[in-house]
Structure formats: structure tokens, C-alpha cells
Coordinates of C-alpha atoms (C1' of nucleotides) in Angstrom, one line a residue:
Chain Z
M1 CA 0.0 0.0 0.0
P2 CA 2.8 2.5 0.6
E3 CA 2.9 4.5 -2.7
L4 CA 5.0 7.7 -3.2
P5 CA 3.4 10.0 -0.4
E6 CA 3.9 7.2 2.1
V7 CA 7.6 6.6 1.1
E8 CA 8.2 10.2 1.1
C9 CA 6.8 10.6 4.6
V10 CA 9.0 7.9 5.8
R11 CA 11.9 9.3 4.0
R12 CA 11.3 12.7 5.8
S13 CA 10.7 11.2 9.1
L14 CA 13.9 9.4 9.2
E15 CA 16.4 11.4 7.3
P16 CA 17.0 14.0 10.0
L17 CA 17.8 11.1 12.6
L18 CA 19.7 8.9 10.2
A19 CA 21.9 11.4 8.4
G20 CA 25.4 11.4 10.1
A21 CA 24.5 8.3 12.1
R22 CA 27.1 5.4 12.0
V23 CA 25.9 1.9 11.2
L24 CA 27.3 -0.3 14.0
R25 CA 25.7 -3.6 13.1
A26 CA 23.5 -4.8 10.3
E27 CA 21.8 -8.2 10.8
L28 CA 19.7 -10.1 8.1
L29 CA 17.2 -12.3 9.4
R30 CA 15.9 -13.5 6.0
P31 CA 18.5 -13.6 3.3
D32 CA 16.0 -14.1 0.7
I33 CA 14.6 -10.7 0.7
V34 CA 17.9 -9.2 -0.6
T35 CA 19.0 -9.0 -4.1
G36 CA 22.6 -8.1 -4.7
P37 CA 25.6 -8.7 -2.3
A38 CA 24.5 -9.3 1.3
R39 CA 27.2 -9.3 3.6
A40 CA 27.1 -7.1 6.6
R41 CA 29.2 -4.6 4.7
D42 CA 26.8 -4.6 1.9
L43 CA 24.0 -3.7 4.3
L44 CA 25.7 -0.6 5.3
Q45 CA 27.6 -2.0 8.4
G46 CA 30.6 0.1 9.1
T47 CA 29.3 3.0 7.0
E48 CA 27.9 6.4 7.9
A49 CA 24.3 7.1 6.7
V50 CA 24.6 10.4 4.7
A51 CA 21.2 10.9 3.1
L52 CA 17.9 9.1 2.2
R53 CA 16.9 9.6 -1.4
R54 CA 13.6 8.5 -3.0
H55 CA 12.5 8.0 -6.4
G56 CA 8.8 6.7 -7.1
K57 CA 8.2 4.2 -4.3
Q58 CA 11.8 3.3 -3.6
L59 CA 13.9 4.7 -0.9
A60 CA 17.7 4.5 -1.0
I61 CA 19.9 5.0 2.1
L62 CA 23.3 6.3 1.1
G63 CA 26.2 5.0 3.2
R64 CA 29.7 6.6 3.2
P65 CA 32.7 4.5 4.0
G66 CA 34.1 5.1 7.7
R67 CA 37.5 6.7 8.0
R68 CA 38.6 5.0 11.1
G69 CA 40.5 1.7 11.4
G70 CA 42.2 1.6 7.9
P71 CA 39.6 -0.5 6.2
A72 CA 40.5 -2.9 3.6
P73 CA 40.5 -1.4 0.1
R74 CA 37.4 -3.2 -0.7
D75 CA 35.5 -1.6 2.2
R76 CA 36.6 1.9 1.4
E77 CA 33.7 1.8 -1.5
A78 CA 30.6 3.5 -0.7
R79 CA 27.4 1.5 -0.2
V80 CA 23.8 2.1 -1.0
L81 CA 20.8 0.0 0.4
L82 CA 17.6 0.5 -1.5
V83 CA 14.4 -0.4 0.3
H84 CA 11.2 -1.2 -1.4
L85 CA 8.1 -1.4 1.1
G86 CA 5.9 -3.3 -1.4
M87 CA 2.6 -3.7 0.2
T88 CA 3.0 -4.1 3.6
G89 CA 6.7 -3.0 4.3
Q90 CA 7.7 -0.7 7.2
L91 CA 10.9 0.9 8.1
M92 CA 11.1 2.1 11.5
L93 CA 13.5 3.6 13.9
L94 CA 13.2 2.6 17.6
P95 CA 15.1 3.6 20.6
A96 CA 17.9 1.1 21.2
G97 CA 16.7 -1.5 23.5
A98 CA 13.1 -1.1 22.5
S99 CA 11.3 -3.8 20.7
P100 CA 9.1 -3.4 17.7
E101 CA 5.2 -3.3 18.6
R102 CA 4.6 -6.1 16.2
P103 CA 7.9 -7.9 16.1
G104 CA 6.7 -10.5 13.7
H105 CA 8.2 -10.5 10.2
V106 CA 11.4 -8.4 10.9
H107 CA 13.5 -9.4 8.2
A108 CA 16.4 -7.1 8.9
R109 CA 17.6 -4.6 11.6
W110 CA 20.4 -2.3 12.1
R111 CA 22.0 -0.7 15.1
V112 CA 23.0 2.8 14.5
R113 CA 24.8 5.5 16.6
R114 CA 23.9 9.2 16.1
P115 CA 26.6 11.9 16.3
D116 CA 24.9 13.0 19.7
G117 CA 25.9 9.4 21.2
T118 CA 22.5 8.1 21.1
E119 CA 21.8 4.6 19.8
H120 CA 18.7 3.3 17.9
L121 CA 17.5 0.2 16.0
L122 CA 16.3 0.5 12.4
V123 CA 13.9 -2.3 11.7
F124 CA 12.5 -3.5 8.4
R125 CA 9.5 -5.7 8.7
D126 CA 7.2 -6.9 5.8
P127 CA 4.7 -9.6 6.7
R128 CA 3.8 -10.1 2.9
R129 CA 7.3 -9.8 1.5
F130 CA 6.1 -8.0 -1.7
G131 CA 8.9 -5.6 -0.7
G132 CA 12.9 -6.2 -0.4
L133 CA 16.1 -4.7 0.0
W134 CA 18.7 -4.1 -2.9
T135 CA 22.4 -3.3 -2.5
F136 CA 24.7 -1.3 -4.6
R137 CA 28.4 -0.4 -4.6
S138 CA 27.9 3.1 -5.7
V139 CA 25.3 5.9 -6.4
A140 CA 25.9 5.3 -10.0
E141 CA 24.7 1.8 -9.8
L142 CA 21.6 2.9 -8.2
E143 CA 21.0 5.5 -10.8
V144 CA 21.1 2.8 -13.5
R145 CA 18.3 0.9 -11.7
W146 CA 16.4 4.1 -11.3
S147 CA 16.8 4.9 -14.9
G148 CA 14.6 2.0 -15.7
L149 CA 11.7 4.1 -14.0
G150 CA 9.8 7.0 -15.5
P151 CA 10.1 10.4 -13.8
D152 CA 9.1 10.6 -10.2
A153 CA 5.4 11.3 -10.2
L154 CA 6.1 14.6 -8.2
E155 CA 8.0 16.0 -11.0
L156 CA 5.7 14.7 -13.9
S157 CA 5.7 17.0 -16.7
A158 CA 2.5 17.4 -19.1
R159 CA 5.0 16.8 -21.9
D160 CA 6.2 13.4 -20.4
L161 CA 2.7 12.2 -19.6
S162 CA 1.5 13.1 -23.1
T163 CA 4.3 11.2 -24.8
A164 CA 3.9 8.2 -22.6
L165 CA 0.0 7.9 -22.9
A166 CA 0.1 8.7 -26.8
G167 CA 2.2 5.5 -27.3
T168 CA -0.1 3.0 -25.5
T169 CA -3.5 1.7 -26.2
R170 CA -3.9 0.5 -22.5
A171 CA -6.6 1.9 -20.1
V172 CA -5.3 5.1 -18.6
K173 CA -5.2 3.6 -15.3
A174 CA -3.0 0.7 -16.5
A175 CA -0.7 3.2 -17.7
L176 CA -0.5 5.3 -14.5
L177 CA 0.3 2.0 -12.5
D178 CA 3.2 1.4 -14.8
Q179 CA 6.2 2.7 -13.2
R180 CA 8.0 3.6 -16.5
V181 CA 5.3 6.1 -17.2
A182 CA 5.6 7.9 -13.8
A183 CA 7.3 6.5 -10.8
G184 CA 5.3 6.4 -7.6
I185 CA 1.6 6.1 -8.4
G186 CA -0.3 3.0 -7.1
N187 CA -3.9 2.0 -6.9
I188 CA -5.1 4.5 -4.4
Y189 CA -3.5 7.6 -6.1
A190 CA -4.3 6.3 -9.5
D191 CA -8.0 6.4 -8.7
E192 CA -7.8 9.8 -6.8
S193 CA -5.8 11.5 -9.6
L194 CA -8.2 10.1 -12.3
H195 CA -11.2 11.4 -10.2
L196 CA -9.7 15.0 -9.8
A197 CA -8.9 15.2 -13.5
G198 CA -12.3 14.1 -14.5
I199 CA -11.2 10.9 -16.6
H200 CA -12.6 7.7 -16.9
P201 CA -10.0 4.9 -15.5
A202 CA -10.9 2.6 -18.4
A203 CA -10.5 5.3 -21.2
R204 CA -7.8 4.5 -23.7
S205 CA -4.7 6.3 -23.1
D206 CA -4.0 7.2 -26.6
R207 CA -7.5 8.5 -27.2
L208 CA -7.4 11.3 -24.5
R209 CA -7.8 14.8 -25.5
A210 CA -5.0 17.2 -24.7
G211 CA -6.9 19.0 -22.3
Q212 CA -7.5 15.9 -20.4
V213 CA -3.7 14.9 -20.4
R214 CA -2.9 18.3 -19.1
A215 CA -5.8 18.0 -16.4
L216 CA -4.2 14.6 -15.3
A217 CA -0.6 16.0 -15.2
R218 CA -1.8 18.6 -12.9
A219 CA -4.0 16.3 -10.8
I220 CA -1.2 13.7 -10.1
P221 CA 1.2 15.9 -8.2
A222 CA -1.6 17.9 -6.6
V223 CA -3.1 14.6 -5.1
L224 CA 0.4 13.4 -4.2
R225 CA 1.5 16.6 -2.4
R226 CA -1.9 16.9 -0.6
S227 CA -1.4 13.4 0.8
I228 CA 2.2 14.1 2.0
R229 CA 1.0 16.9 3.8
A230 CA -1.5 14.9 5.6
G231 CA 1.1 12.3 6.5
G232 CA 0.1 9.7 3.8
T233 CA -2.7 7.2 4.0
T234 CA -3.0 4.6 6.6
R235 CA -5.5 1.9 5.9
R236 CA -4.3 -0.8 8.0
D237 CA -0.5 -1.1 8.6
Y238 CA 1.2 2.0 7.0
T239 CA 3.2 4.4 9.7
D240 CA 6.3 6.5 8.8
G241 CA 9.5 5.9 10.1
L242 CA 8.6 6.9 13.8
G243 CA 5.5 4.9 13.8
R244 CA 3.0 7.8 13.1
A245 CA -0.2 6.8 11.2
G246 CA -1.1 9.1 8.4
R247 CA -4.1 11.1 8.1
A248 CA -4.7 11.2 4.2
G249 CA -7.0 8.4 4.2
R250 CA -10.1 10.6 5.3
R251 CA -9.3 12.8 2.4
L252 CA -9.7 10.2 -0.3
A253 CA -12.5 11.2 -2.8
V254 CA -13.1 7.8 -4.3
Y255 CA -10.7 4.9 -3.0
G256 CA -12.4 2.8 -0.8
R257 CA -15.7 4.7 -1.2
A258 CA -17.7 2.5 -3.7
G259 CA -21.5 3.1 -3.2
A260 CA -20.9 6.3 -1.2
P261 CA -21.9 9.7 -2.9
C262 CA -19.2 11.4 -5.0
L263 CA -18.1 14.4 -3.1
S264 CA -18.3 16.7 -6.0
C265 CA -21.7 15.8 -7.4
G266 CA -23.4 13.1 -5.1
T267 CA -23.5 10.5 -7.6
C268 CA -23.2 6.9 -6.4
L269 CA -19.4 5.9 -6.8
R270 CA -19.1 2.9 -9.0
E271 CA -16.6 0.0 -8.3
S272 CA -15.3 -2.1 -11.2
T273 CA -11.8 -3.8 -12.2
V274 CA -9.5 -2.2 -14.3
A275 CA -5.8 -3.5 -14.9
Q276 CA -6.6 -6.3 -12.5
R277 CA -7.2 -3.7 -9.7
T278 CA -10.0 -2.6 -7.8
T279 CA -11.1 0.6 -9.2
V280 CA -13.8 3.3 -8.0
H281 CA -14.9 6.2 -10.1
C282 CA -17.7 8.7 -10.4
P283 CA -19.9 7.9 -13.5
L284 CA -21.1 11.5 -13.7
C285 CA -17.6 13.4 -13.0
Q286 CA -15.5 10.8 -15.2
P287 CA -17.5 9.8 -18.2
L288 CA -16.0 7.1 -20.5
R289 CA -16.8 9.3 -23.6
A290 CA -16.0 13.0 -23.6
R291 CA -18.9 15.4 -23.5
G292 CA -19.2 18.9 -24.7
P293 CA -18.4 20.7 -28.0
A294 CA -14.6 19.7 -28.0
G295 CA -15.5 16.0 -28.3
P296 CA -15.0 14.1 -31.2
G297 CA -17.7 13.5 -34.2
Chain B
dC1 C1' 6.5 -5.9 -29.1
dC2 C1' 2.4 -5.1 -26.7
dG3 C1' -0.7 -6.0 -23.3
dG4 C1' -3.2 -8.9 -20.4
dA5 C1' -3.2 -12.6 -17.0
dC6 C1' -0.9 -15.0 -13.7
dT7 C1' 2.0 -15.4 -9.4
dC8 C1' 4.0 -14.3 -5.0
dC9 C1' 2.6 -13.7 0.3
dT10 C1' -0.3 -13.4 4.7
dG11 C1' -3.6 -10.7 7.7
dT12 C1' -8.2 -9.5 7.7
dG13 C1' -13.1 -9.8 7.3
dC14 C1' -16.9 -11.9 5.7
dG15 C1' -20.3 -15.4 4.9
dC16 C1' -22.2 -19.8 6.1
Chain D
dT1 C1' -19.2 -19.4 17.3
dG2 C1' -15.7 -21.0 14.4
dC3 C1' -14.0 -22.3 10.2
dG4 C1' -12.5 -21.3 5.5
dC5 C1' -12.3 -18.8 1.6
dA6 C1' -11.9 -14.6 -1.0
dC7 C1' -9.7 -10.5 -1.2
dA8 C1' -6.2 -6.9 -0.8
dG9 C1' -1.8 -5.3 -4.6
dG10 C1' 3.5 -4.1 -6.5
dA11 C1' 5.9 -5.8 -9.8
dG12 C1' 8.1 -9.5 -12.2
dT13 C1' 7.1 -13.0 -15.4
dC14 C1' 4.8 -15.6 -19.0
dC15 C1' 2.1 -16.2 -23.0
dG16 C1' -0.7 -15.2 -26.9

DNA sequence: CCGGACTCCTGTGCGC
DNA sequence: TGCGCACAGGAGTCCG
């Protein structure tokens, strides 16, 4: 369930506490969640966390080699740990000695010491294991991976979106869920963005009018930013890196509201399946066929 | 090559 | 009341 806003809230909550912290120990409890080299060093042990970066739904912790102790040449390299939360993933920072509220399904943990001397435990838990960790030896390697994704959905331009949609016959919602079109949109914010833009989720991507594409390109970042400001959407499990639930769920216009009245027009919201995903839209605000004088025919 | 379908995984909630 | 099944979905893979 974590989509771009939730991952960004995790990033913002953790970065001030992790930046400058020394990773004293990395423990991998379930090796099969890692892709790439998975020794302690690859999991940032011995490095200093310098920054948390996000692209779409992916969160990277950048580790810089320590200066003390004359490390072996191999260990003077930078390390990058990429975290994908999947559906039920959580990355949480706890005071050292504390145990997670729900300790089950903790797959990795890190003991860190901040510059002020306090020690904390960073925990990755993911019951459903749709998420995971990826390790890289450099920021350049991370960027190679990220180059396979489209532009971050917060930075999406009308031009980029227009090009991507013009080249596919898929339903527009299917295109929005494709991380190569825009990185960071999942089922919740696809439905929310399409509702705000007044576009039917099943409309063919390449048949949208220019005005619809522009409206969608405006709606996507607007919906995401509003959710970030409210701390993200918590439906069940999601919390930020300090265990705080988000308040954006109560602002959702369509997701999870099938059968309820549209907040704009009062029409009963309709549930369907698009791109194998539960989809909710307003039949009046989001007509499949364009209305008005600008329409084709 | 494109797009749709299937798969992984487990907690939750509903229906019988 | 309790059991069992359907459902939730990000993203990789497979197949037509």
C-alpha cells in the first residue's frame, strides 16, 4: 500500500535522525529478501548514513565508508541500500533496547549511533514480503536501476505524460500504474488522480484529448502533495519511520468509497476492475466518452 | 512488441 | 461461534 506519499513521509521522518549516524551492526534475518551482495558491509555495516533519497516508491540509504581503522580497500567503497516497502513493508526507527510493537516478520535490522551518542534500532518488517532490499556499490549503480523508472510522479510534466500516454492503447489507469510511465503511483492515487482530472479509469490512453492529459498531469502531483501534507494514507499497517499513522485516508475522494456519494456531485460511486485492480470512479464526473463541444464527432 | 493474465505472500473480514 | 475462503496489491514473469 505504500505509494509515493507514504514513502516520502518515511524518508522525511527518518532522514534527520539517520543522516550522520554510524551503522554499528547490520543483521539480516531473512536473506532471501535481498537482491545483490548481502554481507554485513553491503547492508551498510561500518558506514555512515549520509542521506535518504527517494524515486517513486523506492527509498535509498546512502552509506559512506568510515575513516577509522584503516579498512581494507574493498571496504573503502560507498554502499547504497535500496528499500522497497511493497505492500506491507515498514521501515521504523526505535530507541535502542526497545522492541517493535509487532515484532513478527522483521527481516532485517540495524543498530545505529547518532552523532549525539544515542543509539537506535532501524527495523525492516514486511509480513507479505512483496517488498525487499537491494544493495549497490555506488550511487551510479543505484541510478542505473532508477533509470529504468519513469520520472518521479511529483516531477511529472505534461509533456512526459502526453508522450507516454500517446504511445499506448492501454486503459489510462493501467498506464498510471506502470512505473515506467511515472514512478510512484499505485492503486489509491491512480483512482484519486483520475477522479480529480475527470477522466474515466478505463479510457484508452492514446485517445485522451490534450486538455484531459494536461488536467491529469496537474492532478497527479496535486493529489500526491496533498497526501504528503497529511502524512500519507493509513488504511491498516502504514506508519512513517517513527510509527506515526497518516491522516490522508479521510481525504480520499473515491478509493474505498464505492457505493458512497461522490463528494463533487453526489452520484453513487461505482466499483469495477481495471488492470486487475479494484477501481472506483464517479460515472458523472468521469464519463467514458468525452462530453461537450470539444468532443470528437 | 505489446498487453493482459498470472504469481508471489499473509492478515483481515465476511459469509455460512 | 468458528472455520474457511476470498480479497487486498506492487511488480516480475509468462504467454498469446
